Coordinates of C-alpha atoms and ligand atoms in Angstrom, one line a residue:
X1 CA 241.0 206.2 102.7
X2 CA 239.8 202.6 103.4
X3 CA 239.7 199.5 101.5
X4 CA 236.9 199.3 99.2
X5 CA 234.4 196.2 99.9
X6 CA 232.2 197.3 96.7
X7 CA 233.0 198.1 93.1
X8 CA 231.5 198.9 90.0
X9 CA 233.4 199.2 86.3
X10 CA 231.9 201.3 83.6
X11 CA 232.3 199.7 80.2
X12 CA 233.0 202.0 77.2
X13 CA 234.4 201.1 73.6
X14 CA 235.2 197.7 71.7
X15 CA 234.9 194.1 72.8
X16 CA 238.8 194.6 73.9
X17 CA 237.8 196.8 76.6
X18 CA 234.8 194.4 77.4
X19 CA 237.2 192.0 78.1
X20 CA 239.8 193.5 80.2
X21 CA 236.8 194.7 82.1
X22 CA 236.2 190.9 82.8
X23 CA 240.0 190.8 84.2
X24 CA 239.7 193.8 86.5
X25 CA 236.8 192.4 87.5
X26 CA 238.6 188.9 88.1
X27 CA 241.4 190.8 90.1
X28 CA 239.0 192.9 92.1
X29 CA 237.2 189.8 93.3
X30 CA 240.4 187.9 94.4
X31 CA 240.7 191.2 96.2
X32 CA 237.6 190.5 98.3
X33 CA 236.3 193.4 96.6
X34 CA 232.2 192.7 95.6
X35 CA 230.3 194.1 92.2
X36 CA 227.6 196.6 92.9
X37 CA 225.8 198.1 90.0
X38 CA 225.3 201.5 91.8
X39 CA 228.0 204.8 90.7
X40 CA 226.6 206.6 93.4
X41 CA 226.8 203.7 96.8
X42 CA 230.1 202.3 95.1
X43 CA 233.2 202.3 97.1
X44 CA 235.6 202.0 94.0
X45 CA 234.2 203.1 90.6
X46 CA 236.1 202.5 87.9
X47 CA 235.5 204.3 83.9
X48 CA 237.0 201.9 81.5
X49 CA 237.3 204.1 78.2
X50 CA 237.5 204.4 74.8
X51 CA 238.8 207.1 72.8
X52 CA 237.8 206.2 69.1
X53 CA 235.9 209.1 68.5
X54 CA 234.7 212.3 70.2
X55 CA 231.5 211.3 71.6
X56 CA 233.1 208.3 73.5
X57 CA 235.3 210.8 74.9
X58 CA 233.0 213.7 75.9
X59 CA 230.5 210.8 77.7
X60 CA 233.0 209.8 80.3
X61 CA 234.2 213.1 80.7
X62 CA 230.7 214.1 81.6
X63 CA 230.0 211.6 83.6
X64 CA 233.0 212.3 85.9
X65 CA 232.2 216.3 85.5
X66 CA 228.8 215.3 87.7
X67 CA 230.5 212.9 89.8
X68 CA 233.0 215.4 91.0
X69 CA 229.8 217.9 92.2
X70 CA 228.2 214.8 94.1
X71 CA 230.6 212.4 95.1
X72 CA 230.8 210.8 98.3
X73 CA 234.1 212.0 99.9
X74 CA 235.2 208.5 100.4
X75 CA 234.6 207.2 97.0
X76 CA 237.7 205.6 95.2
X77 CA 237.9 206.8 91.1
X78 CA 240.1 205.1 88.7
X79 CA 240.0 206.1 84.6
X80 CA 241.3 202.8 82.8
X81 CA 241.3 202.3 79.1
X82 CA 242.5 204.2 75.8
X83 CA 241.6 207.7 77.2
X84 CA 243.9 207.0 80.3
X85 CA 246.6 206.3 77.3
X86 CA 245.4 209.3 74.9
X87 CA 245.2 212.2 78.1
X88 CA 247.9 210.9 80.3
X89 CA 248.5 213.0 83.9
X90 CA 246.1 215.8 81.9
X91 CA 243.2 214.2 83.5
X92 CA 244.3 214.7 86.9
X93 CA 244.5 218.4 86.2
X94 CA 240.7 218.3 84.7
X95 CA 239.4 216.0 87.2
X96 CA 241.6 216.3 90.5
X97 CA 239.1 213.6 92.3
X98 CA 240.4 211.2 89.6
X99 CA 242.8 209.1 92.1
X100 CA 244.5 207.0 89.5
X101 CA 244.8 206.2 85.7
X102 CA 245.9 203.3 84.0
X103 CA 246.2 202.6 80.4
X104 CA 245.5 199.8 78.7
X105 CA 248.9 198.4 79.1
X106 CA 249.0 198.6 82.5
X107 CA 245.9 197.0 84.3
X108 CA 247.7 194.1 85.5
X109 CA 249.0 197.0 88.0
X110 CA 245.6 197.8 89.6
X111 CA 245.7 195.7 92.6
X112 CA 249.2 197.4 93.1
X113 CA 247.8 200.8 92.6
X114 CA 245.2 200.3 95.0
X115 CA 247.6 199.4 97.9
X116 CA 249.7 202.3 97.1
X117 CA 246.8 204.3 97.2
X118 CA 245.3 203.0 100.5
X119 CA 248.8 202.9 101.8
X120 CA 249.9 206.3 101.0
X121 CA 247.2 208.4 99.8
X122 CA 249.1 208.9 96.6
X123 CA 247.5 208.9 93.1
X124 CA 248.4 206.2 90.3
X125 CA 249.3 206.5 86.8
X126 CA 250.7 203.6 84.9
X127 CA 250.4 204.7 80.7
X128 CA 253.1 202.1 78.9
X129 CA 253.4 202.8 75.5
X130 CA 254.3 198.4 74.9
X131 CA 252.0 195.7 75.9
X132 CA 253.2 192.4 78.2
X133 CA 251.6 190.0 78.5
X134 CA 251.0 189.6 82.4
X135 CA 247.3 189.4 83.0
X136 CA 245.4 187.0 84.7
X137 CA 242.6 185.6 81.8
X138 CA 242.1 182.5 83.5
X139 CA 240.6 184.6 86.7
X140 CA 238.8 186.8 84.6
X141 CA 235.0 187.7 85.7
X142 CA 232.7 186.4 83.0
X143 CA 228.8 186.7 83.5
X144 CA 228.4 184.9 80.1
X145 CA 228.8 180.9 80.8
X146 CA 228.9 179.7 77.3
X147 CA 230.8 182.7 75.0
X148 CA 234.1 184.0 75.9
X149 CA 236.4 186.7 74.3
X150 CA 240.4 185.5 74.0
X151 CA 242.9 188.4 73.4
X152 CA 245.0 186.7 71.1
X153 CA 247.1 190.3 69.7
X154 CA 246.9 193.5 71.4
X155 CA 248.0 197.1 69.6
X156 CA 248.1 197.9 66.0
X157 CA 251.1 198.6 63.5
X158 CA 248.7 199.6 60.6
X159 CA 248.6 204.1 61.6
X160 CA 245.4 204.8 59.8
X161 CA 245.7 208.2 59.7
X162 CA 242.3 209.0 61.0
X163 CA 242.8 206.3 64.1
X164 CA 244.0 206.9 68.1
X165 CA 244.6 203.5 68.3
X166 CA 247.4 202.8 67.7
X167 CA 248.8 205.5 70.2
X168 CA 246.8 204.6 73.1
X169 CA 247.1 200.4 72.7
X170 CA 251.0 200.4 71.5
X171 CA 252.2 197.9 68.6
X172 CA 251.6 194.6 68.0
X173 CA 251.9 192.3 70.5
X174 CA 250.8 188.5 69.6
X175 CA 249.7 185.6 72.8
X176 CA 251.6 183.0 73.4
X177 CA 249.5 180.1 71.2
X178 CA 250.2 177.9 74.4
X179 CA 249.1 180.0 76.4
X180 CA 245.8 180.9 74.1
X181 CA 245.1 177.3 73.5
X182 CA 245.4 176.4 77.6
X183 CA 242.3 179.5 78.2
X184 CA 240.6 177.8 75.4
X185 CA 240.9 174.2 76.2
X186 CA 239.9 175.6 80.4
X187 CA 236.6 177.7 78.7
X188 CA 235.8 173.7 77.2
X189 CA 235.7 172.2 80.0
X190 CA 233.6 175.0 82.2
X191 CA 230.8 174.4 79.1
X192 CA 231.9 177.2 77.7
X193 CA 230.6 176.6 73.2
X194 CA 231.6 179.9 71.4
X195 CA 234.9 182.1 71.5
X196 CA 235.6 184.9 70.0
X197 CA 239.3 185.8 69.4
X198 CA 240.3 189.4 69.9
X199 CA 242.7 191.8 68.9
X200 CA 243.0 195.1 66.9
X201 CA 243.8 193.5 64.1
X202 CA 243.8 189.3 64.9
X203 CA 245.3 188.8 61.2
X204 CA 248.7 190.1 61.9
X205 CA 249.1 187.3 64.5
X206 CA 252.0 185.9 65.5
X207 CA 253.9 188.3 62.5
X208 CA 255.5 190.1 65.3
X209 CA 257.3 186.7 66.9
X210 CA 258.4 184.4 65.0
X211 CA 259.2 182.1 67.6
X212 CA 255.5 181.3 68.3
X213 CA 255.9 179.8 64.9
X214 CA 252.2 180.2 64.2
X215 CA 250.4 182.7 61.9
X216 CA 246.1 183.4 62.6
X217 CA 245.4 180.3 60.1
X218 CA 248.0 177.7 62.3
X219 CA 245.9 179.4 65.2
X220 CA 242.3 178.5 64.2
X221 CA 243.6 174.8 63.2
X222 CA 244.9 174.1 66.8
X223 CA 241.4 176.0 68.5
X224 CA 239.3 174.2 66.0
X225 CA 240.4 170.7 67.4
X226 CA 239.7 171.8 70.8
X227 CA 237.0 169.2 71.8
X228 CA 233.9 171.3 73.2
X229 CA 234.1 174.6 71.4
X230 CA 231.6 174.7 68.4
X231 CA 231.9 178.4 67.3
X232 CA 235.1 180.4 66.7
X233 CA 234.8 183.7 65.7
X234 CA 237.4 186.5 65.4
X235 CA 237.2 190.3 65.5
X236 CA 238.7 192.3 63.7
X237 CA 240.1 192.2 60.5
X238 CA 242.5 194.4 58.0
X239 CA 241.8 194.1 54.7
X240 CA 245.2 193.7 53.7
X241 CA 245.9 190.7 56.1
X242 CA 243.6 188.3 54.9
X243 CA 244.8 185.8 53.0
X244 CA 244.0 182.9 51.1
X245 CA 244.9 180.4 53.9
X246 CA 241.9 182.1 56.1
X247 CA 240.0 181.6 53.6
X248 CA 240.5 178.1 53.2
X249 CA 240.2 177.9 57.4
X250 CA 236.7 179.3 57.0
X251 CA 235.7 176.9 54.4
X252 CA 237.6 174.0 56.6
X253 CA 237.2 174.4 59.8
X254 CA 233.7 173.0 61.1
X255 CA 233.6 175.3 64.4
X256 CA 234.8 178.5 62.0
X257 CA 231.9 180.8 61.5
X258 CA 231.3 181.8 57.9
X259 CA 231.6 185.3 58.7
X260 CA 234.3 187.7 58.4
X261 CA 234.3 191.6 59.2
X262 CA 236.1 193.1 56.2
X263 CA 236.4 196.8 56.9
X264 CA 236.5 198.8 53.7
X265 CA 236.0 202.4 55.6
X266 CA 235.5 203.9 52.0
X267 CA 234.4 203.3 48.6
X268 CA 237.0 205.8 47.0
X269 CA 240.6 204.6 46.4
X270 CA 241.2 208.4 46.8
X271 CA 240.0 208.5 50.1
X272 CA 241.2 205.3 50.7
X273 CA 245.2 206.5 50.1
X274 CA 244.4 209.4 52.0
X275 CA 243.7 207.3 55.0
X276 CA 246.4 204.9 54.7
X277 CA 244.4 201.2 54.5
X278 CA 246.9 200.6 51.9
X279 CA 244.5 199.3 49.5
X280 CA 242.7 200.3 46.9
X281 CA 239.0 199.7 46.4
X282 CA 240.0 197.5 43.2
X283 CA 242.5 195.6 45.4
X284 CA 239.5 194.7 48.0
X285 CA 236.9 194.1 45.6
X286 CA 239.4 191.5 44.5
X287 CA 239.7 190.0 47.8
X288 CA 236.0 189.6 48.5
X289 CA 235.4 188.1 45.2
X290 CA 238.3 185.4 46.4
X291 CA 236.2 185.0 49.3
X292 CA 233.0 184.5 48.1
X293 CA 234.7 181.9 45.3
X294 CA 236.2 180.0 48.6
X295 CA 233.5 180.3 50.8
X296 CA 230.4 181.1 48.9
X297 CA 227.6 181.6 51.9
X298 CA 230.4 184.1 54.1
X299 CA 228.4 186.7 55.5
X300 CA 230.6 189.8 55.5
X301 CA 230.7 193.4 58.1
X302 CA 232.1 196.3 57.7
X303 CA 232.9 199.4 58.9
X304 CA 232.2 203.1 57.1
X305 CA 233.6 206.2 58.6
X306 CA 231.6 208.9 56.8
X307 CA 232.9 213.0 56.1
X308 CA 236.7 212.2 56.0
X309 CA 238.5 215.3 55.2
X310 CA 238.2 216.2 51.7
X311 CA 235.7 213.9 51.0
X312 CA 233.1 215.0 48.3
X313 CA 230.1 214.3 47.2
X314 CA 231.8 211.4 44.2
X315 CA 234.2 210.0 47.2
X316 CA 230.6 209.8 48.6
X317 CA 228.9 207.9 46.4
X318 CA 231.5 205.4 45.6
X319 CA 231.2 204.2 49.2
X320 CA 227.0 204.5 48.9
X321 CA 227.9 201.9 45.7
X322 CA 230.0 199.5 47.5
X323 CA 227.5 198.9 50.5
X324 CA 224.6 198.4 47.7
X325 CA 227.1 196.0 45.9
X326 CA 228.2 194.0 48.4
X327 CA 225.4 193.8 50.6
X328 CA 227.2 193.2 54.2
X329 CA 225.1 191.6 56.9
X330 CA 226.5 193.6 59.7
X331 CA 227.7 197.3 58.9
X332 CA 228.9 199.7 61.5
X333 CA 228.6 203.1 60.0
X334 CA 230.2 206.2 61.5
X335 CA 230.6 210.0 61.0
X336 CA 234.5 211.1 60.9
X337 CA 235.8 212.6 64.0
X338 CA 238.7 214.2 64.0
X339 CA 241.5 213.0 67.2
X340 CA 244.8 215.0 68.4
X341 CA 247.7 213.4 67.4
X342 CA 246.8 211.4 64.2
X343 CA 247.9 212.4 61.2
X344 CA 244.8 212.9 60.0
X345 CA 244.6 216.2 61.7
X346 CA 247.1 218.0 59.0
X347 CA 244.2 217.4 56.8
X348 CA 242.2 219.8 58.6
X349 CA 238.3 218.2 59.3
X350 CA 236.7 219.7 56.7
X351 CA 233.0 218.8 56.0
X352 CA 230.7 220.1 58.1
X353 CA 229.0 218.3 60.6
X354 CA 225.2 218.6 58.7
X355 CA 226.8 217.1 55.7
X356 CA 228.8 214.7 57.5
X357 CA 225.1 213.4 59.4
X358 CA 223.4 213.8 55.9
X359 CA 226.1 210.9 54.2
X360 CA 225.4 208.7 57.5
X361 CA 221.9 209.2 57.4
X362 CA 221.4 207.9 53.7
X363 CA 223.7 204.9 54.3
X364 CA 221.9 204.0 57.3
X365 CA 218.6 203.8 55.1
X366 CA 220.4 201.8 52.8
X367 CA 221.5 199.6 55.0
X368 CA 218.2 199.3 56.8
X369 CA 216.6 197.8 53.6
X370 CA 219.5 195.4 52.7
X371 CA 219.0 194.4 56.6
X372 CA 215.4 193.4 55.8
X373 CA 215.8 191.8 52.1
X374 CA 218.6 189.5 53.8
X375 CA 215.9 188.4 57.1
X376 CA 213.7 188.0 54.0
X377 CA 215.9 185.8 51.9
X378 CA 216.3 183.6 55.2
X379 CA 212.3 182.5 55.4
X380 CA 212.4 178.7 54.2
X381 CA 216.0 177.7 55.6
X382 CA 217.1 176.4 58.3
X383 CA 219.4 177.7 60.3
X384 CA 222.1 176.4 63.1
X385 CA 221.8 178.4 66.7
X386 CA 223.5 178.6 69.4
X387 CA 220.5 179.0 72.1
X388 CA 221.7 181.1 74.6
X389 CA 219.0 181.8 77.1
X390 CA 215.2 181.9 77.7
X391 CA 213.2 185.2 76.9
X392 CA 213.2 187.7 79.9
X393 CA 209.2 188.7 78.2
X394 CA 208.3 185.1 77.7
X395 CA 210.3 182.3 79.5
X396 CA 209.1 180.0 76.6
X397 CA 210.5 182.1 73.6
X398 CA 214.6 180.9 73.4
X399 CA 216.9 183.3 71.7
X400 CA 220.1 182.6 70.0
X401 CA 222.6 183.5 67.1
X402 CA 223.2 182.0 63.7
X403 CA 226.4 181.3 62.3
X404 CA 226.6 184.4 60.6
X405 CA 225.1 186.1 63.7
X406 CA 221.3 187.0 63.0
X407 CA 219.0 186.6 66.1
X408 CA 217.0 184.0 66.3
X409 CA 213.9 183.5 68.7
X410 CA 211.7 180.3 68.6
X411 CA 209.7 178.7 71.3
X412 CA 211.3 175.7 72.9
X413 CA 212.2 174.2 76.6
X414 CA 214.7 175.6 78.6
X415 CA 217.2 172.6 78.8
X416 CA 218.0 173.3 75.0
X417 CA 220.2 176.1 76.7
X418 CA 224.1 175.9 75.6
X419 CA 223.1 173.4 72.7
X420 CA 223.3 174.1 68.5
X421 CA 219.7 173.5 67.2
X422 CA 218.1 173.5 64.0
X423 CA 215.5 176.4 63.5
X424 CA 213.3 176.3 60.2
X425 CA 212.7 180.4 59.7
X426 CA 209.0 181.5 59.7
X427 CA 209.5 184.9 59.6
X428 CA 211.1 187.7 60.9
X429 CA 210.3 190.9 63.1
X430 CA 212.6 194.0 63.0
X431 CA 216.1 192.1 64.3
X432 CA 215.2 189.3 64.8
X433 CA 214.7 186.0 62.7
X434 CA 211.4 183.9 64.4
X435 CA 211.6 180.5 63.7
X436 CA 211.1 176.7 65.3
X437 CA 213.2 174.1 66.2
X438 CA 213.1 171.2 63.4
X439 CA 215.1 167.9 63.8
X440 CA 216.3 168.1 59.6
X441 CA 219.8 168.8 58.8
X442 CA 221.3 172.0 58.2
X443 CA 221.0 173.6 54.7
X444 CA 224.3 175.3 55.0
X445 CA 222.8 179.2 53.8
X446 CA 223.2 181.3 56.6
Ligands
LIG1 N1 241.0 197.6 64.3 C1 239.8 197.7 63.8 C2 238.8 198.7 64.3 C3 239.2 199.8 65.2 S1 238.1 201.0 65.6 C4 239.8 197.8 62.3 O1 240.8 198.3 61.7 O2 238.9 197.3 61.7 C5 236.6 200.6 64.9 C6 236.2 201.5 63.8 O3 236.0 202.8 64.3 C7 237.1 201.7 62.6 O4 237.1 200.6 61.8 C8 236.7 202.9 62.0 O5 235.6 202.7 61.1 C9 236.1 203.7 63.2 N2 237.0 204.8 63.5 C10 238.2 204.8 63.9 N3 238.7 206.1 64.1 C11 237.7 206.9 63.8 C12 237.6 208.3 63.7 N4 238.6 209.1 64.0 N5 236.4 208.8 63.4 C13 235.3 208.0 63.0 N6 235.4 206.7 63.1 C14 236.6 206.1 63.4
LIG2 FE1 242.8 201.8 63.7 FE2 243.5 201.2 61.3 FE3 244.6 199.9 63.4 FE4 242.1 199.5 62.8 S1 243.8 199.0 61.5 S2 242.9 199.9 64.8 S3 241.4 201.5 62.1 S4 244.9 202.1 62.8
LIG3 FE1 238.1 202.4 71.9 FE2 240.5 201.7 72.5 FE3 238.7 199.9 71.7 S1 239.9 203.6 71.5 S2 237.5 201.1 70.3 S3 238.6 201.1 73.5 S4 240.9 200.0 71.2

């Protein structure tokens, strides 16, 4: 086996895996090593995967099936990511040209692996159940030059009992704030405008040290002062953890966007205990009324998991109600699959698959139409975007997010790149708000 001069990383998953993609990519490239989008030519191909659901699972397991038929004898493999955690030395057995796995708590160890590889022909695996925090975020890869992702808290202490997560990611582990604030205050001064802090659940911060001193709310006042950064957003959120103080952050901070992914996962408090988000749907419709009292234009997301075990047609339609009350902006709706080793498995996966698409299909039509009456709603106001780059159809057309992160497209010059303009909506097509650039202040809907 030689040393690899090309590489290519396969992304699967959440923006957490994006990310650490960006470090391995950073390591590999202080490695000499150079990126080549081609699985077949590559000399190290690496599958960074996820294991939230079935599907994500079966794709990589797939793609590696066909590899193993075609591969190029000299070609290195590496399976990163939560299915390294979740099937562990199993996938050597399965896929014996798989020549090392490392979890997610491990990928500070790939240049290490590699040499021990190259060195002695032996395979890697590296699946830590705990988190430190060694890797390198100021050498991460970023194609992006003006939005960056920060791990701020890795793992999850919250054992949903339908979720792998927190067996493949480990408990809670919260950043150094130094540390955080040094990436942020480097991203500044590179141009970087727009960060989005990451973790499983980025409201437990700093709960699980309390040395640092510093909860999510002290976070977002020390980031929000950092000169050069006009957006902070943050991904994701527990119900339970969002307090009051956030609130008053979002409503405070000027670089805060005013929206907040509030996943309720189901309508019926039923369901709900059954899943263990230990809360009831009274207890968040409470909370979101809070929120919309403190910050009244908050755009809210969500996320729906569909066909939980025992779910019937009543636990249905409670959810079906709450997405028709609340009307989220951004709503990520998915079918229940059932994962070895949660608890939810005791519970026996019990709706069948027709019904289970049925339930997603009519949500997704909802959704669809309060999609379109919000785009609707937005024709008249003006809107504050982040203009990220020039149309690949029409160099002309500039595209960019709101606030509350609607596309925007509206003609303009290319130099407005990396700069928050003012866009007066005309009209809308089916994503996208269409719009032109207006020197007026900001109404502040959004
Ligand atoms: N930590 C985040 C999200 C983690 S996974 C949070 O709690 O919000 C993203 C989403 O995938 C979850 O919110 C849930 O809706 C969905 N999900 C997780 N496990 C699932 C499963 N077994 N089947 C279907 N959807 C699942
Ligand atoms: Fe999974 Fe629940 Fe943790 Fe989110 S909060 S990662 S859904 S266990
Ligand atoms: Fe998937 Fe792991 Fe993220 S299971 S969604 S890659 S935390």
């Amino acid at each position: 086996m030689k040393e690899p001069k090309t590489y290519f990383i396969r992304t699967y998953g959440c923006q957490m895996n994006e990310l650490d993609t960006e470090v391995m990519r950073g390591q590999l490239e202080k490695r000499g090593l150079k990126w080549l989008e081609n699985e077949a030519e590559v000399d190290l191909l690496i599958f960074n995967t996820c294991s939230i659901r079935d599907l994500a699972e079966r794709k990589v397991m797939g793609k590696l099936g066909l590899l193993a038929k075609k591969k190029n004898s000299d070609q290195i493999v590496g399976v990163t990511g939560c299915m390294a955690n979740a099937k562990k030395e199993s996938l050597f057995k399965k896929m014996p040209h798989v020549h090392f796995v490392l979890g997610t708590n491990d990928l500070h160890t790939l240049n290490d692996t590699l040499d021990t590889l190259l060195a002695t022909g032996s395979k890697g695996i590296g699946i830590q159940k705990h988190f430190t925090e060694e890797l390198d975020y100021i050498g991460a890869k970023r194609d992006d030059k003006l939005k960056a992702y920060i791990s701020i808290i890795r793992g999850c202490n919250k054992y949903c009992t339908y979720c792998i997560v927190p067996y493949t990611r480990g408990p809670e582990v919260s950043r150094a704030p130094e540390d955080i604030i040094q990436e942020c205050k480097i991203l500044a001064s590179k141009g970087y405008k727009e960060i989005t802090l990451l973790g499983q659940n980025v409201n437990s911060y700093g709960k699980d040290n309390a040395s640092f001193n510093c909860l999510f709310h002290d976070l977002l006042y020390k980031l929000d002062a950092i000169d050069g950064i006009e957006r902070i957003r943050f991904m994701t959120s527990h119900p339970v953890d969002i307090t009051r103080q956030l609130m008053e952050a979002i409503r405070d901070l000027p670089s805060l966007c005013e929206f907040i992914h509030f996943p309720v996962q189901s309508g019926s408090s039923r369901i709900l205990k059954k899943m263990h988000r230990i809360y009831t749907l009274e207890q968040y419709l409470e909370k979101v009324a809070l929120l919309k009292e403190i910050v009244p234009n908050a755009a809210l997301g969500t996320d729906i998991i569909v066909g939980f075990p025992t779910e019937t047609h009543e636990d249905f339609m409670e959810t079906y109600k709450v997405l028709e009350h609340i009307e989220y902006s951004v709503a990520f709706l998915f079918a229940y699959s059932e994962r070895k080793g949660t608890p939810a498995t005791r519970f026996k996966d019990t709706i069948p698959e027709e019904v289970k698409q049925e339930r997603l299909q009519m949500l997704i039509q909802l959704q669809d139409g309060i999609y379109k009456k919000q785009r609707q709603a937005l024709i008249g106001s003006t809107q504050e975007v982040l203009v990220e780059r020039a149309s690949t159809r029409n160099p002309h057309l500039l595209k960019g997010r709101t606030r509350c992160w609607k596309n925007a497209i509206f003609p303009g010059d290319a130099s407005l790149i990396g700069s928050l303009a003012s866009i007066y909506v005309d009209d809308f097509t089916h994503q996208t708000l269409v719009g032109r650039k207006v020197e007026e202040p900001l109404s502040l809907i959004s």
